[in-house]
Structures are given as C-alpha cells and as structure tokens.
Amino acid sequence: TAGLYSFWATYKTFHTEKIKITAIESPLPELPADPQPGKTSFAKKVFVTQFTGTACGYCPKMISILEDMSDETPEQFILAACHTYNDSDPAFLNYSIDNALSVSGYPTVVLNLDKTQKFNDYTKPSQLKGMVASDYGDGKCGVGISASSVVDGQNLVVKAQVKVATSGRYRIGAWLLEDGIAARQEGLGNIIHNNCVRDIYSKNSAYDYTGPLHMVEAGETAVEFFMGTLDSKWVKENCHIVVFACAQKENGNYVVANVIDFPMGQSHTFAY
C-alpha cells in the first residue's frame, strides 16, 4: 500500500535509528544521465530563504531588494519565500521553520538554512548582495545535485541524487514551490507572489529541516526519495521543486552546500 513507513528495533536500552521507506503506486522517476561522470566540480547556487507575509508592512522593502538581485545576479542564488507571518496569507506555510532558524522579526532572509547567516536590515541592500556574492564565490563547489520527479494525480514523487568531491556526511532535502499567487501585499497593493514554499519534504524535527542523512564517499553518489500530496488549490503548472544538499560544518551543524530548481514533473541533471 502506498504510504510512508518507519521501522526500528529496540533491545533493552538500545534503540536503532529509524529506517524510512516510501511506497508508491506510480513508476519511480528516472534520473537523467550524468554528462561528465568523472568530474566533481559543480556549478554552485546559494539558497536564499525569505521569511515574509502579505500582512507584513516592511516586507515590500525586502521584496524590492530580492527582485533587484534576481534581475542583476540570477546565476548566484535560488529563492524560496516562506510565507509564515500571517495565516490569512493565501501562500501561508504551516511549518514552524521560522522558529527553527531563530527568525525573530519580519522581513528576514536566511542563507543556506544557516541561522548564523541572517539579514534583516532592508535599508542596506548592498549588505545582502555582498553576503550572497561572498558565499557564491567563484560559482563552483564540490557538491552536485541531479533530480527527477513524477506527478501521479495529486501525488508527487521526487528522486534526488547527490555527488560529492569530499567524503563525509551529507543531508538531502526537497521543497515544493509555487509561482503566480495573486494577493494584496501590505504597503504595496495587489501583486503576484512567486517562489512561495507550499510544502517541505525535508523536516527531521521541529528544529531541523535539512533532510535525511547520508554517508557519501568522494566521487560517489547518494540517492533519496521524497513523496508528497498536492493540495487541489495549488496550480500544478506553476509549481517547481528545489532540491538541496547540506554539508556538515565544523560545529556539527548542516548547512546547504548547493541547490537546484526545476519544474515539477521534469528533471535536472548535474550542472558542471
């Protein structure tokens, strides 16, 4: 039967880690061929998460900054807008990811799901642009991502693959985004909201949204599946998927090392 299952074992005081299994009825997505299987230097993108809401009076200032950046340097980053400010928002996201990333005010932008990389001073747009440019660097990194997706009725299945240059512990996550959501924005009037996060498939706990853990050897790959149910109110043609890979920092935390974005129902190969 299709669904999500978890298995574990206990003996006395010992408890194994959970093994998660996703069962689906539709055919599994097939990953695109690796165009350069011998390479481990990949095109990099910074993952920019915007915390906003339609009732947020100062959010239009941050919206303007991000729109300018999307026009000026679209190759540097991928944007995901978490509408977590007010539940009257038609793009409201019912996840407490703002609390998980210690977001205490709106608007706030977080880079790479790293709570130490936050920006909220919308009077200094050059500061945010500099933060993104600094993380982007030369546009290369040692973590690559390919992915494919299948839509079966209201069911979405995503298959993600991560390839690394350095052996280590990595986490893989996927989110569903939607464009074209019309709503009145406080202080700005009626506008179209894009890149709105509709669902998150990488929640480990209330404080961790970085996705399942994998041990990956240098030059090798790890594969993860994600499954979700689409709300009938979401416009499928306007939906797209972000898949990211998190690497472990020296302090033990996981932050996004690279991210891709592609239309729902399609695929994305490794970008070198």
PDB file of N, CA, C and O in Angstrom, residues 159-221:
ATOM      1  N   LYS A 159      12.946  12.001  -6.959  1.00  0.00           N
ATOM      2  CA  LYS A 159      14.155  11.221  -6.751  1.00  0.00           C
ATOM      3  C   LYS A 159      15.339  12.159  -6.891  1.00  0.00           C
ATOM      4  O   LYS A 159      15.498  12.820  -7.922  1.00  0.00           O
ATOM      5  N   ALA A 160      16.165  12.244  -5.854  1.00  0.00           N
ATOM      6  CA  ALA A 160      17.296  13.160  -5.853  1.00  0.00           C
ATOM      7  C   ALA A 160      18.591  12.389  -5.700  1.00  0.00           C
ATOM      8  O   ALA A 160      18.661  11.390  -4.973  1.00  0.00           O
ATOM      9  N   GLN A 161      19.612  12.859  -6.383  1.00  0.00           N
ATOM     10  CA  GLN A 161      20.932  12.238  -6.314  1.00  0.00           C
ATOM     11  C   GLN A 161      21.979  13.307  -6.026  1.00  0.00           C
ATOM     12  O   GLN A 161      21.970  14.377  -6.643  1.00  0.00           O
ATOM     13  N   VAL A 162      22.864  13.019  -5.089  1.00  0.00           N
ATOM     14  CA  VAL A 162      23.934  13.944  -4.730  1.00  0.00           C
ATOM     15  C   VAL A 162      25.278  13.269  -4.998  1.00  0.00           C
ATOM     16  O   VAL A 162      25.476  12.099  -4.649  1.00  0.00           O
ATOM     17  N   LYS A 163      26.195  14.016  -5.596  1.00  0.00           N
ATOM     18  CA  LYS A 163      27.538  13.535  -5.902  1.00  0.00           C
ATOM     19  C   LYS A 163      28.539  14.494  -5.271  1.00  0.00           C
ATOM     20  O   LYS A 163      28.366  15.720  -5.373  1.00  0.00           O
ATOM     21  N   VAL A 164      29.574  13.962  -4.620  1.00  0.00           N
ATOM     22  CA  VAL A 164      30.454  14.828  -3.835  1.00  0.00           C
ATOM     23  C   VAL A 164      31.923  14.624  -4.194  1.00  0.00           C
ATOM     24  O   VAL A 164      32.332  13.544  -4.640  1.00  0.00           O
ATOM     25  N   ALA A 165      32.701  15.668  -3.959  1.00  0.00           N
ATOM     26  CA  ALA A 165      34.146  15.613  -4.177  1.00  0.00           C
ATOM     27  C   ALA A 165      34.890  15.183  -2.929  1.00  0.00           C
ATOM     28  O   ALA A 165      36.025  14.707  -3.009  1.00  0.00           O
ATOM     29  N   THR A 166      34.263  15.359  -1.745  1.00  0.00           N
ATOM     30  CA  THR A 166      34.908  15.057  -0.468  1.00  0.00           C
ATOM     31  C   THR A 166      34.038  14.100   0.334  1.00  0.00           C
ATOM     32  O   THR A 166      32.837  14.341   0.500  1.00  0.00           O
ATOM     33  N   SER A 167      34.632  13.042   0.833  1.00  0.00           N
ATOM     34  CA  SER A 167      33.886  12.073   1.650  1.00  0.00           C
ATOM     35  C   SER A 167      33.352  12.753   2.910  1.00  0.00           C
ATOM     36  O   SER A 167      34.019  13.611   3.504  1.00  0.00           O
ATOM     37  N   GLY A 168      32.149  12.372   3.308  1.00  0.00           N
ATOM     38  CA  GLY A 168      31.599  12.966   4.513  1.00  0.00           C
ATOM     39  C   GLY A 168      30.128  12.661   4.691  1.00  0.00           C
ATOM     40  O   GLY A 168      29.545  11.825   3.994  1.00  0.00           O
ATOM     41  N   ARG A 169      29.537  13.371   5.649  1.00  0.00           N
ATOM     42  CA  ARG A 169      28.119  13.217   5.983  1.00  0.00           C
ATOM     43  C   ARG A 169      27.349  14.348   5.306  1.00  0.00           C
ATOM     44  O   ARG A 169      27.687  15.531   5.482  1.00  0.00           O
ATOM     45  N   TYR A 170      26.312  13.987   4.562  1.00  0.00           N
ATOM     46  CA  TYR A 170      25.516  14.962   3.826  1.00  0.00           C
ATOM     47  C   TYR A 170      24.031  14.698   4.056  1.00  0.00           C
ATOM     48  O   TYR A 170      23.615  13.555   4.265  1.00  0.00           O
ATOM     49  N   ARG A 171      23.254  15.752   4.008  1.00  0.00           N
ATOM     50  CA  ARG A 171      21.800  15.639   4.097  1.00  0.00           C
ATOM     51  C   ARG A 171      21.179  16.152   2.802  1.00  0.00           C
ATOM     52  O   ARG A 171      21.692  17.090   2.190  1.00  0.00           O
ATOM     53  N   ILE A 172      20.066  15.533   2.407  1.00  0.00           N
ATOM     54  CA  ILE A 172      19.404  15.884   1.148  1.00  0.00           C
ATOM     55  C   ILE A 172      17.970  16.294   1.459  1.00  0.00           C
ATOM     56  O   ILE A 172      17.268  15.608   2.207  1.00  0.00           O
ATOM     57  N   GLY A 173      17.532  17.405   0.882  1.00  0.00           N
ATOM     58  CA  GLY A 173      16.175  17.892   1.119  1.00  0.00           C
ATOM     59  C   GLY A 173      15.498  18.348  -0.153  1.00  0.00           C
ATOM     60  O   GLY A 173      16.159  18.618  -1.166  1.00  0.00           O
ATOM     61  N   ALA A 174      14.173  18.442  -0.109  1.00  0.00           N
ATOM     62  CA  ALA A 174      13.391  18.907  -1.257  1.00  0.00           C
ATOM     63  C   ALA A 174      12.197  19.704  -0.757  1.00  0.00           C
ATOM     64  O   ALA A 174      11.564  19.324   0.239  1.00  0.00           O
ATOM     65  N   TRP A 175      11.899  20.802  -1.447  1.00  0.00           N
ATOM     66  CA  TRP A 175      10.729  21.643  -1.145  1.00  0.00           C
ATOM     67  C   TRP A 175       9.945  21.855  -2.420  1.00  0.00           C
ATOM     68  O   TRP A 175      10.505  21.853  -3.518  1.00  0.00           O
ATOM     69  N   LEU A 176       8.653  22.076  -2.263  1.00  0.00           N
ATOM     70  CA  LEU A 176       7.779  22.394  -3.396  1.00  0.00           C
ATOM     71  C   LEU A 176       7.423  23.877  -3.350  1.00  0.00           C
ATOM     72  O   LEU A 176       6.968  24.383  -2.316  1.00  0.00           O
ATOM     73  N   LEU A 177       7.617  24.572  -4.470  1.00  0.00           N
ATOM     74  CA  LEU A 177       7.328  25.997  -4.571  1.00  0.00           C
ATOM     75  C   LEU A 177       6.261  26.242  -5.629  1.00  0.00           C
ATOM     76  O   LEU A 177       6.107  25.442  -6.568  1.00  0.00           O
ATOM     77  N   GLU A 178       5.543  27.358  -5.481  1.00  0.00           N
ATOM     78  CA  GLU A 178       4.529  27.745  -6.474  1.00  0.00           C
ATOM     79  C   GLU A 178       4.675  29.216  -6.824  1.00  0.00           C
ATOM     80  O   GLU A 178       4.892  30.067  -5.950  1.00  0.00           O
ATOM     81  N   ASP A 179       4.515  29.523  -8.102  1.00  0.00           N
ATOM     82  CA  ASP A 179       4.528  30.900  -8.598  1.00  0.00           C
ATOM     83  C   ASP A 179       3.094  31.364  -8.867  1.00  0.00           C
ATOM     84  O   ASP A 179       2.148  30.578  -8.850  1.00  0.00           O
ATOM     85  N   GLY A 180       2.971  32.668  -9.125  1.00  0.00           N
ATOM     86  CA  GLY A 180       1.718  33.208  -9.638  1.00  0.00           C
ATOM     87  C   GLY A 180       0.587  33.307  -8.644  1.00  0.00           C
ATOM     88  O   GLY A 180      -0.590  33.238  -9.035  1.00  0.00           O
ATOM     89  N   ILE A 181       0.884  33.488  -7.359  1.00  0.00           N
ATOM     90  CA  ILE A 181      -0.165  33.601  -6.351  1.00  0.00           C
ATOM     91  C   ILE A 181      -0.517  35.077  -6.166  1.00  0.00           C
ATOM     92  O   ILE A 181       0.296  35.865  -5.672  1.00  0.00           O
ATOM     93  N   ALA A 182      -1.713  35.448  -6.585  1.00  0.00           N
ATOM     94  CA  ALA A 182      -2.142  36.843  -6.512  1.00  0.00           C
ATOM     95  C   ALA A 182      -2.670  37.148  -5.115  1.00  0.00           C
ATOM     96  O   ALA A 182      -3.487  36.405  -4.571  1.00  0.00           O
ATOM     97  N   ALA A 183      -2.181  38.249  -4.527  1.00  0.00           N
ATOM     98  CA  ALA A 183      -2.634  38.646  -3.191  1.00  0.00           C
ATOM     99  C   ALA A 183      -2.254  40.088  -2.939  1.00  0.00           C
ATOM    100  O   ALA A 183      -1.303  40.618  -3.532  1.00  0.00           O
ATOM    101  N   ARG A 184      -2.996  40.715  -2.044  1.00  0.00           N
ATOM    102  CA  ARG A 184      -2.665  42.080  -1.651  1.00  0.00           C
ATOM    103  C   ARG A 184      -1.524  42.048  -0.650  1.00  0.00           C
ATOM    104  O   ARG A 184      -1.587  41.363   0.362  1.00  0.00           O
ATOM    105  N   GLN A 185      -0.480  42.797  -0.953  1.00  0.00           N
ATOM    106  CA  GLN A 185       0.660  42.898  -0.053  1.00  0.00           C
ATOM    107  C   GLN A 185       0.592  44.219   0.703  1.00  0.00           C
ATOM    108  O   GLN A 185       0.480  45.287   0.102  1.00  0.00           O
ATOM    109  N   GLU A 186       0.607  44.163   2.027  1.00  0.00           N
ATOM    110  CA  GLU A 186       0.578  45.355   2.853  1.00  0.00           C
ATOM    111  C   GLU A 186       1.687  46.322   2.433  1.00  0.00           C
ATOM    112  O   GLU A 186       2.852  45.951   2.329  1.00  0.00           O
ATOM    113  N   GLY A 187       1.275  47.552   2.133  1.00  0.00           N
ATOM    114  CA  GLY A 187       2.237  48.562   1.741  1.00  0.00           C
ATOM    115  C   GLY A 187       2.621  48.542   0.283  1.00  0.00           C
ATOM    116  O   GLY A 187       3.434  49.358  -0.163  1.00  0.00           O
ATOM    117  N   LEU A 188       2.055  47.619  -0.475  1.00  0.00           N
ATOM    118  CA  LEU A 188       2.449  47.509  -1.879  1.00  0.00           C
ATOM    119  C   LEU A 188       1.259  47.344  -2.809  1.00  0.00           C
ATOM    120  O   LEU A 188       1.351  47.617  -4.005  1.00  0.00           O
ATOM    121  N   GLY A 189       0.116  46.911  -2.288  1.00  0.00           N
ATOM    122  CA  GLY A 189      -1.065  46.700  -3.120  1.00  0.00           C
ATOM    123  C   GLY A 189      -1.119  45.286  -3.664  1.00  0.00           C
ATOM    124  O   GLY A 189      -0.440  44.379  -3.190  1.00  0.00           O
ATOM    125  N   ASN A 190      -1.928  45.071  -4.688  1.00  0.00           N
ATOM    126  CA  ASN A 190      -2.109  43.749  -5.286  1.00  0.00           C
ATOM    127  C   ASN A 190      -0.910  43.396  -6.154  1.00  0.00           C
ATOM    128  O   ASN A 190      -0.579  44.121  -7.096  1.00  0.00           O
ATOM    129  N   ILE A 191      -0.265  42.280  -5.826  1.00  0.00           N
ATOM    130  CA  ILE A 191       0.898  41.840  -6.597  1.00  0.00           C
ATOM    131  C   ILE A 191       0.832  40.325  -6.786  1.00  0.00           C
ATOM    132  O   ILE A 191      -0.001  39.637  -6.192  1.00  0.00           O
ATOM    133  N   ILE A 192       1.739  39.817  -7.620  1.00  0.00           N
ATOM    134  CA  ILE A 192       1.882  38.385  -7.828  1.00  0.00           C
ATOM    135  C   ILE A 192       3.076  37.904  -7.009  1.00  0.00           C
ATOM    136  O   ILE A 192       4.180  38.426  -7.121  1.00  0.00           O
ATOM    137  N   HIS A 193       2.835  36.901  -6.173  1.00  0.00           N
ATOM    138  CA  HIS A 193       3.894  36.337  -5.338  1.00  0.00           C
ATOM    139  C   HIS A 193       4.433  35.066  -5.991  1.00  0.00           C
ATOM    140  O   HIS A 193       3.665  34.162  -6.335  1.00  0.00           O
ATOM    141  N   ASN A 194       5.746  35.005  -6.144  1.00  0.00           N
ATOM    142  CA  ASN A 194       6.399  33.847  -6.745  1.00  0.00           C
ATOM    143  C   ASN A 194       7.318  33.153  -5.747  1.00  0.00           C
ATOM    144  O   ASN A 194       7.649  33.708  -4.692  1.00  0.00           O
ATOM    145  N   ASN A 195       7.718  31.943  -6.089  1.00  0.00           N
ATOM    146  CA  ASN A 195       8.642  31.149  -5.280  1.00  0.00           C
ATOM    147  C   ASN A 195       8.113  30.895  -3.865  1.00  0.00           C
ATOM    148  O   ASN A 195       8.886  30.782  -2.910  1.00  0.00           O
ATOM    149  N   CYS A 196       6.795  30.781  -3.742  1.00  0.00           N
ATOM    150  CA  CYS A 196       6.177  30.551  -2.434  1.00  0.00           C
ATOM    151  C   CYS A 196       6.307  29.075  -2.054  1.00  0.00           C
ATOM    152  O   CYS A 196       5.898  28.194  -2.813  1.00  0.00           O
ATOM    153  N   VAL A 197       6.849  28.808  -0.883  1.00  0.00           N
ATOM    154  CA  VAL A 197       7.022  27.424  -0.434  1.00  0.00           C
ATOM    155  C   VAL A 197       5.659  26.854  -0.064  1.00  0.00           C
ATOM    156  O   VAL A 197       4.975  27.350   0.823  1.00  0.00           O
ATOM    157  N   ARG A 198       5.272  25.790  -0.751  1.00  0.00           N
ATOM    158  CA  ARG A 198       3.997  25.137  -0.495  1.00  0.00           C
ATOM    159  C   ARG A 198       4.133  23.926   0.415  1.00  0.00           C
ATOM    160  O   ARG A 198       3.246  23.629   1.212  1.00  0.00           O
ATOM    161  N   ASP A 199       5.230  23.198   0.270  1.00  0.00           N
ATOM    162  CA  ASP A 199       5.419  22.017   1.110  1.00  0.00           C
ATOM    163  C   ASP A 199       6.905  21.777   1.298  1.00  0.00           C
ATOM    164  O   ASP A 199       7.733  22.140   0.449  1.00  0.00           O
ATOM    165  N   ILE A 200       7.241  21.165   2.441  1.00  0.00           N
ATOM    166  CA  ILE A 200       8.616  20.858   2.794  1.00  0.00           C
ATOM    167  C   ILE A 200       8.722  19.355   3.030  1.00  0.00           C
ATOM    168  O   ILE A 200       7.976  18.791   3.825  1.00  0.00           O
ATOM    169  N   TYR A 201       9.657  18.706   2.314  1.00  0.00           N
ATOM    170  CA  TYR A 201       9.814  17.260   2.429  1.00  0.00           C
ATOM    171  C   TYR A 201      11.086  16.885   3.186  1.00  0.00           C
ATOM    172  O   TYR A 201      11.487  15.719   3.162  1.00  0.00           O
ATOM    173  N   SER A 202      11.703  17.848   3.850  1.00  0.00           N
ATOM    174  CA  SER A 202      12.995  17.591   4.494  1.00  0.00           C
ATOM    175  C   SER A 202      12.949  17.839   5.992  1.00  0.00           C
ATOM    176  O   SER A 202      13.974  18.105   6.606  1.00  0.00           O
ATOM    177  N   LYS A 203      11.764  17.759   6.601  1.00  0.00           N
ATOM    178  CA  LYS A 203      11.653  18.019   8.030  1.00  0.00           C
ATOM    179  C   LYS A 203      12.087  16.795   8.836  1.00  0.00           C
ATOM    180  O   LYS A 203      11.497  15.732   8.750  1.00  0.00           O
ATOM    181  N   ASN A 204      13.147  16.959   9.630  1.00  0.00           N
ATOM    182  CA  ASN A 204      13.595  15.905  10.538  1.00  0.00           C
ATOM    183  C   ASN A 204      12.973  16.063  11.924  1.00  0.00           C
ATOM    184  O   ASN A 204      12.719  15.087  12.613  1.00  0.00           O
ATOM    185  N   SER A 205      12.783  17.320  12.331  1.00  0.00           N
ATOM    186  CA  SER A 205      12.180  17.629  13.621  1.00  0.00           C
ATOM    187  C   SER A 205      11.714  19.080  13.568  1.00  0.00           C
ATOM    188  O   SER A 205      11.882  19.765  12.551  1.00  0.00           O
ATOM    189  N   ALA A 206      11.149  19.567  14.666  1.00  0.00           N
ATOM    190  CA  ALA A 206      10.689  20.955  14.720  1.00  0.00           C
ATOM    191  C   ALA A 206      11.836  21.938  14.581  1.00  0.00           C
ATOM    192  O   ALA A 206      11.617  23.125  14.276  1.00  0.00           O
ATOM    193  N   TYR A 207      13.065  21.466  14.774  1.00  0.00           N
ATOM    194  CA  TYR A 207      14.222  22.366  14.724  1.00  0.00           C
ATOM    195  C   TYR A 207      15.202  22.018  13.610  1.00  0.00           C
ATOM    196  O   TYR A 207      16.271  22.608  13.530  1.00  0.00           O
ATOM    197  N   ASP A 208      14.837  21.073  12.764  1.00  0.00           N
ATOM    198  CA  ASP A 208      15.765  20.615  11.732  1.00  0.00           C
ATOM    199  C   ASP A 208      15.012  20.317  10.444  1.00  0.00           C
ATOM    200  O   ASP A 208      14.175  19.415  10.399  1.00  0.00           O
ATOM    201  N   TYR A 209      15.321  21.072   9.401  1.00  0.00           N
ATOM    202  CA  TYR A 209      14.663  20.920   8.105  1.00  0.00           C
ATOM    203  C   TYR A 209      15.669  20.577   7.008  1.00  0.00           C
ATOM    204  O   TYR A 209      15.438  20.863   5.841  1.00  0.00           O
ATOM    205  N   THR A 210      16.776  19.954   7.376  1.00  0.00           N
ATOM    206  CA  THR A 210      17.856  19.724   6.422  1.00  0.00           C
ATOM    207  C   THR A 210      17.769  18.395   5.679  1.00  0.00           C
ATOM    208  O   THR A 210      18.559  18.151   4.776  1.00  0.00           O
ATOM    209  N   GLY A 211      16.849  17.504   6.038  1.00  0.00           N
ATOM    210  CA  GLY A 211      16.640  16.281   5.277  1.00  0.00           C
ATOM    211  C   GLY A 211      17.407  15.079   5.800  1.00  0.00           C
ATOM    212  O   GLY A 211      18.216  15.172   6.725  1.00  0.00           O
ATOM    213  N   PRO A 212      17.161  13.899   5.205  1.00  0.00           N
ATOM    214  CA  PRO A 212      17.778  12.648   5.643  1.00  0.00           C
ATOM    215  C   PRO A 212      19.297  12.656   5.481  1.00  0.00           C
ATOM    216  O   PRO A 212      19.847  13.290   4.577  1.00  0.00           O
ATOM    217  N   LEU A 213      19.961  11.895   6.354  1.00  0.00           N
ATOM    218  CA  LEU A 213      21.423  11.843   6.392  1.00  0.00           C
ATOM    219  C   LEU A 213      21.964  10.719   5.505  1.00  0.00           C
ATOM    220  O   LEU A 213      21.402   9.623   5.466  1.00  0.00           O
ATOM    221  N   HIS A 214      23.095  11.001   4.833  1.00  0.00           N
ATOM    222  CA  HIS A 214      23.784  10.004   4.007  1.00  0.00           C
ATOM    223  C   HIS A 214      25.284  10.112   4.228  1.00  0.00           C
ATOM    224  O   HIS A 214      25.822  11.212   4.328  1.00  0.00           O
ATOM    225  N   MET A 215      25.957   8.976   4.277  1.00  0.00           N
ATOM    226  CA  MET A 215      27.411   8.928   4.246  1.00  0.00           C
ATOM    227  C   MET A 215      27.818   8.723   2.791  1.00  0.00           C
ATOM    228  O   MET A 215      27.405   7.748   2.161  1.00  0.00           O
ATOM    229  N   VAL A 216      28.609   9.650   2.250  1.00  0.00           N
ATOM    230  CA  VAL A 216      28.957   9.602   0.832  1.00  0.00           C
ATOM    231  C   VAL A 216      30.473   9.661   0.678  1.00  0.00           C
ATOM    232  O   VAL A 216      31.130  10.527   1.273  1.00  0.00           O
ATOM    233  N   GLU A 217      31.021   8.738  -0.100  1.00  0.00           N
ATOM    234  CA  GLU A 217      32.452   8.731  -0.378  1.00  0.00           C
ATOM    235  C   GLU A 217      32.777   9.651  -1.546  1.00  0.00           C
ATOM    236  O   GLU A 217      31.928   9.910  -2.403  1.00  0.00           O
ATOM    237  N   ALA A 218      33.981  10.145  -1.581  1.00  0.00           N
ATOM    238  CA  ALA A 218      34.415  11.056  -2.636  1.00  0.00           C
ATOM    239  C   ALA A 218      34.229  10.419  -4.009  1.00  0.00           C
ATOM    240  O   ALA A 218      34.619   9.265  -4.237  1.00  0.00           O
ATOM    241  N   GLY A 219      33.605  11.155  -4.919  1.00  0.00           N
ATOM    242  CA  GLY A 219      33.357  10.671  -6.267  1.00  0.00           C
ATOM    243  C   GLY A 219      32.144   9.791  -6.401  1.00  0.00           C
ATOM    244  O   GLY A 219      31.788   9.397  -7.517  1.00  0.00           O
ATOM    245  N   GLU A 220      31.511   9.466  -5.275  1.00  0.00           N
ATOM    246  CA  GLU A 220      30.349   8.596  -5.289  1.00  0.00           C
ATOM    247  C   GLU A 220      29.058   9.410  -5.141  1.00  0.00           C
ATOM    248  O   GLU A 220      29.088  10.628  -4.992  1.00  0.00           O
ATOM    249  N   THR A 221      27.923   8.711  -5.196  1.00  0.00           N
ATOM    250  CA  THR A 221      26.628   9.381  -5.129  1.00  0.00           C
ATOM    251  C   THR A 221      25.755   8.772  -4.023  1.00  0.00           C
ATOM    252  O   THR A 221      25.980   7.650  -3.589  1.00  0.00           O
TER     253      THR A 221
END
